PDB file of C-alpha atoms in Angstrom:
ATOM      1  CA  MET A   1     150.136 151.031 120.286  1.00 40.00           C
ATOM      2  CA  GLY A   2     150.959 152.547 116.926  1.00 44.00           C
ATOM      3  CA  GLY A   3     153.252 151.231 114.259  1.00 44.00           C
ATOM      4  CA  LYS A   4     153.288 150.082 110.656  1.00 42.00           C
ATOM      5  CA  PRO A   5     150.393 147.903 109.513  1.00 38.00           C
ATOM      6  CA  SER A   6     151.311 144.231 109.237  1.00 38.00           C
ATOM      7  CA  LYS A   7     152.062 142.899 105.783  1.00 40.00           C
ATOM      8  CA  GLU A   8     149.739 140.438 104.074  1.00 40.00           C
ATOM      9  CA  PRO A   9     150.845 136.928 105.110  1.00 40.00           C
ATOM     10  CA  THR A  10     152.409 135.156 102.166  1.00 44.00           C
ATOM     11  CA  GLY A  11     154.006 131.951 103.428  1.00 50.00           C
ATOM     12  CA  ILE A  12     152.549 128.532 104.088  1.00 60.00           C
ATOM     13  CA  ASN A  13     152.687 126.799 107.427  1.00 59.00           C
ATOM     14  CA  GLY A  14     150.735 124.381 109.542  1.00 60.00           C
ATOM     15  CA  VAL A  15     150.249 120.635 109.462  1.00 64.00           C
ATOM     16  CA  TRP A  16     148.734 120.768 105.952  1.00 75.00           C
ATOM     17  CA  SER A  17     151.722 122.366 104.249  1.00 77.00           C
ATOM     18  CA  GLU A  18     153.734 119.137 103.907  1.00 81.00           C
ATOM     19  CA  PHE A  19     150.973 117.535 101.834  1.00 86.00           C
ATOM     20  CA  CYS A  20     150.809 120.126  99.070  1.00 90.00           C
ATOM     21  CA  THR A  21     153.220 121.821  96.676  1.00 92.00           C
ATOM     22  CA  PHE A  22     152.820 125.325  95.315  1.00 95.00           C
ATOM     23  CA  GLU A  23     154.996 125.947  92.250  1.00 96.00           C
ATOM     24  CA  ASP A  24     155.918 129.137  90.405  1.00 96.00           C
ATOM     25  CA  GLU A  25     156.001 129.674  86.644  1.00 96.00           C
ATOM     26  CA  ASN A  26     159.398 127.949  86.494  1.00 96.00           C
ATOM     27  CA  GLU A  27     157.902 124.815  88.113  1.00 95.00           C
ATOM     28  CA  ARG A  28     159.862 125.440  91.302  1.00 95.00           C
ATOM     29  CA  PRO A  29     158.350 125.240  94.806  1.00 93.00           C
ATOM     30  CA  THR A  30     157.558 128.696  96.145  1.00 92.00           C
ATOM     31  CA  LYS A  31     157.299 129.926  99.725  1.00 86.00           C
ATOM     32  CA  ASP A  32     155.115 132.817  98.584  1.00 92.00           C
ATOM     33  CA  PRO A  33     152.119 131.051  96.986  1.00 93.00           C
ATOM     34  CA  ILE A  34     149.833 134.042  97.246  1.00 93.00           C
ATOM     35  CA  HIS A  35     151.933 136.105  94.865  1.00 95.00           C
ATOM     36  CA  ASP A  36     153.985 133.545  92.910  1.00 96.00           C
ATOM     37  CA  ALA A  37     152.190 130.186  92.637  1.00 96.00           C
ATOM     38  CA  VAL A  38     150.765 129.218  89.237  1.00 97.00           C
ATOM     39  CA  SER A  39     150.157 125.548  90.097  1.00 97.00           C
ATOM     40  CA  LEU A  40     149.148 123.568  93.165  1.00 96.00           C
ATOM     41  CA  ARG A  41     149.525 119.825  93.687  1.00 95.00           C
ATOM     42  CA  ILE A  42     147.732 118.253  96.653  1.00 92.00           C
ATOM     43  CA  ASP A  43     148.121 114.788  98.170  1.00 88.00           C
ATOM     44  CA  LEU A  44     144.478 114.217  99.049  1.00 82.00           C
ATOM     45  CA  TYR A  45     145.066 110.909 100.773  1.00 79.00           C
ATOM     46  CA  TYR A  46     147.343 112.230 103.489  1.00 80.00           C
ATOM     47  CA  LEU A  47     145.457 115.507 103.646  1.00 78.00           C
ATOM     48  CA  SER A  48     142.195 113.674 104.356  1.00 77.00           C
ATOM     49  CA  THR A  49     143.647 111.227 106.891  1.00 77.00           C
ATOM     50  CA  ARG A  50     146.102 113.378 108.846  1.00 80.00           C
ATOM     51  CA  VAL A  51     144.916 116.981 108.744  1.00 82.00           C
ATOM     52  CA  PRO A  52     142.113 118.307 111.021  1.00 84.00           C
ATOM     53  CA  THR A  53     139.244 120.316 109.554  1.00 83.00           C
ATOM     54  CA  LYS A  54     140.445 123.654 110.949  1.00 85.00           C
ATOM     55  CA  SER A  55     143.811 123.224 109.242  1.00 86.00           C
ATOM     56  CA  LEU A  56     142.042 122.355 105.985  1.00 87.00           C
ATOM     57  CA  ARG A  57     140.093 125.603 106.217  1.00 88.00           C
ATOM     58  CA  ASP A  58     143.336 127.490 106.840  1.00 88.00           C
ATOM     59  CA  MET A  59     144.715 125.900 103.686  1.00 89.00           C
ATOM     60  CA  GLY A  60     141.534 126.864 101.835  1.00 90.00           C
ATOM     61  CA  SER A  61     142.087 130.438 102.964  1.00 89.00           C
ATOM     62  CA  VAL A  62     145.594 130.456 101.483  1.00 90.00           C
ATOM     63  CA  ILE A  63     144.264 129.031  98.202  1.00 92.00           C
ATOM     64  CA  SER A  64     141.568 131.708  98.019  1.00 92.00           C
ATOM     65  CA  ARG A  65     144.170 134.471  98.337  1.00 92.00           C
ATOM     66  CA  CYS A  66     146.405 133.186  95.539  1.00 94.00           C
ATOM     67  CA  LYS A  67     146.619 135.599  92.632  1.00 95.00           C
ATOM     68  CA  LYS A  68     148.106 133.574  89.761  1.00 96.00           C
ATOM     69  CA  LEU A  69     146.946 129.951  90.155  1.00 96.00           C
ATOM     70  CA  LYS A  70     146.236 128.335  86.787  1.00 97.00           C
ATOM     71  CA  SER A  71     146.321 124.650  87.736  1.00 98.00           C
ATOM     72  CA  ILE A  72     145.085 122.614  90.720  1.00 97.00           C
ATOM     73  CA  ARG A  73     145.813 118.879  90.724  1.00 96.00           C
ATOM     74  CA  MET A  74     144.704 116.554  93.521  1.00 93.00           C
ATOM     75  CA  ILE A  75     145.799 112.932  93.823  1.00 90.00           C
ATOM     76  CA  GLY A  76     144.363 110.436  96.294  1.00 83.00           C
ATOM     77  CA  HIS A  77     143.648 106.774  96.959  1.00 75.00           C
ATOM     78  CA  LEU A  78     140.345 105.126  96.122  1.00 66.00           C
ATOM     79  CA  PHE A  79     139.832 103.421  99.468  1.00 60.00           C
ATOM     80  CA  VAL A  80     139.212 106.706 101.336  1.00 60.00           C
ATOM     81  CA  ARG A  81     135.521 107.034 102.280  1.00 60.00           C
ATOM     82  CA  SER A  82     133.411 109.326 100.118  1.00 58.00           C
ATOM     83  CA  ASN A  83     132.087 111.344 103.078  1.00 65.00           C
ATOM     84  CA  VAL A  84     135.682 112.154 104.067  1.00 71.00           C
ATOM     85  CA  ILE A  85     136.362 113.423 100.551  1.00 75.00           C
ATOM     86  CA  GLU A  86     133.296 115.645 100.685  1.00 80.00           C
ATOM     87  CA  ASP A  87     134.466 117.208 103.971  1.00 82.00           C
ATOM     88  CA  VAL A  88     137.919 117.887 102.526  1.00 85.00           C
ATOM     89  CA  LEU A  89     136.578 119.498  99.348  1.00 88.00           C
ATOM     90  CA  VAL A  90     134.079 121.639 101.287  1.00 86.00           C
ATOM     91  CA  SER A  91     136.911 122.885 103.530  1.00 86.00           C
ATOM     92  CA  LEU A  92     139.333 123.618 100.683  1.00 89.00           C
ATOM     93  CA  PHE A  93     136.875 125.218  98.233  1.00 89.00           C
ATOM     94  CA  GLN A  94     134.291 126.948 100.352  1.00 77.00           C
ATOM     95  CA  ALA A  95     131.040 127.839  98.613  1.00 60.00           C
ATOM     96  CA  ASN A  96     131.069 131.383 100.024  1.00 68.00           C
ATOM     97  CA  GLY A  97     134.732 131.977  99.206  1.00 73.00           C
ATOM     98  CA  SER A  98     135.999 134.630  96.813  1.00 83.00           C
ATOM     99  CA  TYR A  99     138.618 133.590  94.273  1.00 89.00           C
ATOM    100  CA  TYR A 100     140.444 135.852  91.844  1.00 88.00           C
ATOM    101  CA  PHE A 101     143.085 133.646  90.228  1.00 94.00           C
ATOM    102  CA  PRO A 102     142.810 132.641  86.531  1.00 95.00           C
ATOM    103  CA  LEU A 103     142.331 128.875  86.985  1.00 96.00           C
ATOM    104  CA  GLU A 104     142.479 126.931  83.706  1.00 96.00           C
ATOM    105  CA  HIS A 105     142.953 123.298  84.799  1.00 97.00           C
ATOM    106  CA  PHE A 106     141.303 121.436  87.693  1.00 97.00           C
ATOM    107  CA  SER A 107     141.837 117.721  88.302  1.00 96.00           C
ATOM    108  CA  ILE A 108     141.118 115.026  90.846  1.00 94.00           C
ATOM    109  CA  CYS A 109     142.715 111.611  90.345  1.00 93.00           C
ATOM    110  CA  LYS A 110     142.212 108.288  92.145  1.00 89.00           C
ATOM    111  CA  TYR A 111     139.645 109.531  94.627  1.00 85.00           C
ATOM    112  CA  ALA A 112     136.200 107.971  95.007  1.00 84.00           C
ATOM    113  CA  LEU A 113     133.975 110.923  94.168  1.00 87.00           C
ATOM    114  CA  ASN A 114     130.246 110.607  94.692  1.00 86.00           C
ATOM    115  CA  ALA A 115     127.569 113.130  93.711  1.00 88.00           C
ATOM    116  CA  ARG A 116     127.659 115.000  97.035  1.00 87.00           C
ATOM    117  CA  GLY A 117     131.422 115.299  96.844  1.00 87.00           C
ATOM    118  CA  PHE A 118     131.267 116.766  93.354  1.00 92.00           C
ATOM    119  CA  GLU A 119     128.381 119.061  94.255  1.00 90.00           C
ATOM    120  CA  ALA A 120     130.569 120.454  97.046  1.00 88.00           C
ATOM    121  CA  ILE A 121     132.904 122.004  94.469  1.00 92.00           C
ATOM    122  CA  ILE A 122     130.329 123.114  91.890  1.00 93.00           C
ATOM    123  CA  PRO A 123     130.157 126.702  93.271  1.00 91.00           C
ATOM    124  CA  PHE A 124     133.946 126.914  93.028  1.00 92.00           C
ATOM    125  CA  LEU A 125     134.109 125.476  89.504  1.00 94.00           C
ATOM    126  CA  THR A 126     131.316 127.658  88.142  1.00 92.00           C
ATOM    127  CA  SER A 127     132.976 130.798  89.552  1.00 90.00           C
ATOM    128  CA  ARG A 128     136.133 130.238  87.476  1.00 89.00           C
ATOM    129  CA  GLY A 129     135.570 132.053  84.209  1.00 87.00           C
ATOM    130  CA  GLU A 130     138.850 130.909  82.625  1.00 92.00           C
ATOM    131  CA  LEU A 131     138.477 127.199  83.486  1.00 95.00           C
ATOM    132  CA  ASP A 132     138.665 125.143  80.290  1.00 95.00           C
ATOM    133  CA  CYS A 133     139.887 121.711  81.432  1.00 97.00           C
ATOM    134  CA  LEU A 134     138.261 119.379  83.979  1.00 97.00           C
ATOM    135  CA  SER A 135     139.901 116.027  84.719  1.00 97.00           C
ATOM    136  CA  LEU A 136     138.277 113.437  87.011  1.00 96.00           C
ATOM    137  CA  GLU A 137     140.370 110.376  86.232  1.00 95.00           C
ATOM    138  CA  ASN A 138     139.850 107.071  88.080  1.00 93.00           C
ATOM    139  CA  CYS A 139     137.386 108.605  90.535  1.00 92.00           C
ATOM    140  CA  GLU A 140     134.710 105.859  90.416  1.00 90.00           C
ATOM    141  CA  ILE A 141     132.331 108.403  88.915  1.00 92.00           C
ATOM    142  CA  GLY A 142     128.882 107.110  88.045  1.00 93.00           C
ATOM    143  CA  ASP A 143     125.907 108.452  86.126  1.00 95.00           C
ATOM    144  CA  ASP A 144     124.841 110.887  88.859  1.00 94.00           C
ATOM    145  CA  VAL A 145     128.161 112.752  88.785  1.00 95.00           C
ATOM    146  CA  ALA A 146     128.179 112.703  84.964  1.00 94.00           C
ATOM    147  CA  GLY A 147     124.832 114.492  85.066  1.00 92.00           C
ATOM    148  CA  ALA A 148     126.206 117.085  87.494  1.00 94.00           C
ATOM    149  CA  ILE A 149     129.152 117.681  85.159  1.00 95.00           C
ATOM    150  CA  GLY A 150     126.631 118.442  82.425  1.00 93.00           C
ATOM    151  CA  VAL A 151     125.170 121.165  84.659  1.00 91.00           C
ATOM    152  CA  VAL A 152     128.649 122.628  85.242  1.00 94.00           C
ATOM    153  CA  LEU A 153     129.295 122.702  81.489  1.00 94.00           C
ATOM    154  CA  ASP A 154     126.346 125.049  81.051  1.00 92.00           C
ATOM    155  CA  GLN A 155     127.840 127.516  83.549  1.00 92.00           C
ATOM    156  CA  THR A 156     131.523 127.475  82.537  1.00 93.00           C
ATOM    157  CA  CYS A 157     133.893 127.627  79.569  1.00 93.00           C
ATOM    158  CA  ILE A 158     135.075 124.026  80.051  1.00 96.00           C
ATOM    159  CA  ASP A 159     135.709 122.397  76.681  1.00 95.00           C
ATOM    160  CA  ASN A 160     138.134 119.585  77.632  1.00 97.00           C
ATOM    161  CA  ILE A 161     137.004 116.759  79.917  1.00 97.00           C
ATOM    162  CA  ASP A 162     138.909 113.665  81.035  1.00 97.00           C
ATOM    163  CA  LEU A 163     136.675 110.960  82.560  1.00 97.00           C
ATOM    164  CA  ASN A 164     139.087 108.083  82.049  1.00 96.00           C
ATOM    165  CA  GLY A 165     138.659 105.076  84.362  1.00 94.00           C
ATOM    166  CA  ASN A 166     135.138 105.625  85.681  1.00 95.00           C
ATOM    167  CA  GLN A 167     131.736 103.897  85.685  1.00 94.00           C
ATOM    168  CA  ILE A 168     129.635 105.969  83.338  1.00 95.00           C
ATOM    169  CA  SER A 169     126.847 104.275  81.387  1.00 95.00           C
ATOM    170  CA  ALA A 170     124.532 105.419  78.582  1.00 95.00           C
ATOM    171  CA  ARG A 171     122.291 107.221  81.098  1.00 95.00           C
ATOM    172  CA  GLY A 172     125.216 109.242  82.419  1.00 95.00           C
ATOM    173  CA  LEU A 173     126.356 110.111  78.905  1.00 96.00           C
ATOM    174  CA  SER A 174     122.840 111.228  78.026  1.00 96.00           C
ATOM    175  CA  ASN A 175     122.838 113.553  81.049  1.00 94.00           C
ATOM    176  CA  LEU A 176     126.345 114.808  80.251  1.00 95.00           C
ATOM    177  CA  PHE A 177     125.359 115.631  76.676  1.00 95.00           C
ATOM    178  CA  SER A 178     121.957 117.121  77.491  1.00 91.00           C
ATOM    179  CA  GLY A 179     123.208 120.615  78.378  1.00 87.00           C
ATOM    180  CA  LYS A 180     123.281 123.327  75.732  1.00 89.00           C
ATOM    181  CA  ASN A 181     127.038 123.868  76.166  1.00 91.00           C
ATOM    182  CA  SER A 182     127.956 120.214  75.652  1.00 94.00           C
ATOM    183  CA  ILE A 183     128.290 120.844  71.903  1.00 94.00           C
ATOM    184  CA  LYS A 184     131.231 123.163  72.703  1.00 94.00           C
ATOM    185  CA  LEU A 185     133.359 120.282  73.993  1.00 96.00           C
ATOM    186  CA  ARG A 186     136.615 119.973  72.049  1.00 95.00           C
ATOM    187  CA  SER A 187     138.005 116.823  73.692  1.00 96.00           C
ATOM    188  CA  LEU A 188     136.459 114.018  75.741  1.00 96.00           C
ATOM    189  CA  ASN A 189     138.256 111.026  77.246  1.00 96.00           C
ATOM    190  CA  LEU A 190     136.005 108.065  78.083  1.00 96.00           C
ATOM    191  CA  GLN A 191     138.669 105.354  78.155  1.00 94.00           C
ATOM    192  CA  GLU A 192     138.333 102.611  80.758  1.00 91.00           C
ATOM    193  CA  ASN A 193     134.584 103.058  81.144  1.00 91.00           C
ATOM    194  CA  SER A 194     132.196 100.200  80.390  1.00 84.00           C
ATOM    195  CA  ILE A 195     131.388 101.166  76.822  1.00 88.00           C
ATOM    196  CA  GLY A 196     128.864  98.932  75.089  1.00 90.00           C
ATOM    197  CA  LYS A 197     126.337  99.345  72.302  1.00 92.00           C
ATOM    198  CA  ALA A 198     124.027 101.591  74.340  1.00 94.00           C
ATOM    199  CA  GLU A 199     126.909 103.926  75.195  1.00 93.00           C
ATOM    200  CA  VAL A 200     128.172 104.011  71.610  1.00 93.00           C
ATOM    201  CA  ASP A 201     124.638 104.846  70.418  1.00 95.00           C
ATOM    202  CA  GLU A 202     124.495 107.724  72.921  1.00 95.00           C
ATOM    203  CA  ILE A 203     127.831 109.060  71.697  1.00 95.00           C
ATOM    204  CA  ALA A 204     126.657 108.760  68.079  1.00 94.00           C
ATOM    205  CA  ARG A 205     123.512 110.764  68.892  1.00 95.00           C
ATOM    206  CA  PHE A 206     125.662 113.459  70.436  1.00 95.00           C
ATOM    207  CA  LEU A 207     128.023 113.596  67.444  1.00 94.00           C
ATOM    208  CA  SER A 208     125.052 113.995  65.117  1.00 94.00           C
ATOM    209  CA  LYS A 209     123.939 117.222  66.809  1.00 93.00           C
ATOM    210  CA  GLU A 210     124.271 120.402  64.803  1.00 93.00           C
ATOM    211  CA  GLY A 211     127.204 122.598  65.841  1.00 93.00           C
ATOM    212  CA  VAL A 212     129.201 119.960  67.738  1.00 94.00           C
ATOM    213  CA  ALA A 213     132.774 121.240  68.145  1.00 94.00           C
ATOM    214  CA  LEU A 214     134.317 117.937  69.296  1.00 94.00           C
ATOM    215  CA  GLN A 215     137.757 117.324  67.775  1.00 94.00           C
ATOM    216  CA  TRP A 216     139.057 114.428  69.890  1.00 94.00           C
ATOM    217  CA  ILE A 217     137.318 111.581  71.697  1.00 94.00           C
ATOM    218  CA  ALA A 218     138.707 108.403  73.264  1.00 94.00           C
ATOM    219  CA  ILE A 219     136.399 105.392  73.664  1.00 90.00           C
ATOM    220  CA  GLY A 220     137.950 102.215  74.984  1.00 76.00           C
ATOM    221  CA  LYS A 221     141.130 101.764  72.945  1.00 76.00           C
ATOM    222  CA  ILE A 222     139.810 103.853  70.067  1.00 81.00           C
ATOM    223  CA  ARG A 223     140.682 107.506  69.521  1.00 82.00           C
ATOM    224  CA  LEU A 224     138.784 109.570  66.998  1.00 81.00           C
ATOM    225  CA  ILE A 225     140.360 112.805  65.794  1.00 82.00           C
ATOM    226  CA  PHE A 226     138.393 115.387  63.819  1.00 76.00           C
ATOM    227  CA  GLY A 227     139.909 118.310  61.939  1.00 64.00           C
ATOM    228  CA  ASP A 228     143.322 119.662  62.968  1.00 61.00           C
ATOM    229  CA  TYR A 229     143.211 118.733  66.657  1.00 55.00           C
ATOM    230  CA  PHE A 230     146.646 117.833  68.067  1.00 53.00           C
ATOM    231  CA  ASP A 231     146.753 114.564  70.023  1.00 57.00           C
ATOM    232  CA  PRO A 232     149.558 114.926  72.622  1.00 51.00           C
ATOM    233  CA  ASP A 233     149.908 111.154  72.961  1.00 55.00           C
TER     234      ASP A 233
END
């Protein structure tokens, strides 16, 4: 039968919708995320424990069709198994997906993130040309993930990284700083990591590199500010 073509679906529905919030530029929840949402907040804990994989992929499809998203923030609980996290991230940010929104900020907080989990989102992160801030706070990140972040730095414009509350040692810092784009970092938060002499030496070696753009770094309870960088805290 003939008739008018159906309009592009814009709303959110399904079991996953109650565990995420799409907000417009006025920080108000929107029912039309595809056209209006500039930020997305996801409760990863409930999403990973109560939502089946098919529904997660449906949610990933909605995310991929958003046009204005600038910020994605995911909050979880550390006791969720790492393999569950990997499955969730693979479903939400599919490696073969096409994304056209101007993402600037991507964060995961309080979610045990191993190397495979992080590698699951590398294709998504490296496809975001405007991304400049990566926050992985209290994610139990170790040296392997720190090394993978170094790889991402070489393929993106990220210049602000928050790794507060993780388990990164001198080896991880060495891997993080080994990429050619690491010198472009403007801010780096390493608070609440086990920082000892070996880690401080690694940071000092990095700071001594020619062309380092770093303007703010937090180590333990110490914050070092270089130049005119504004410290929001």
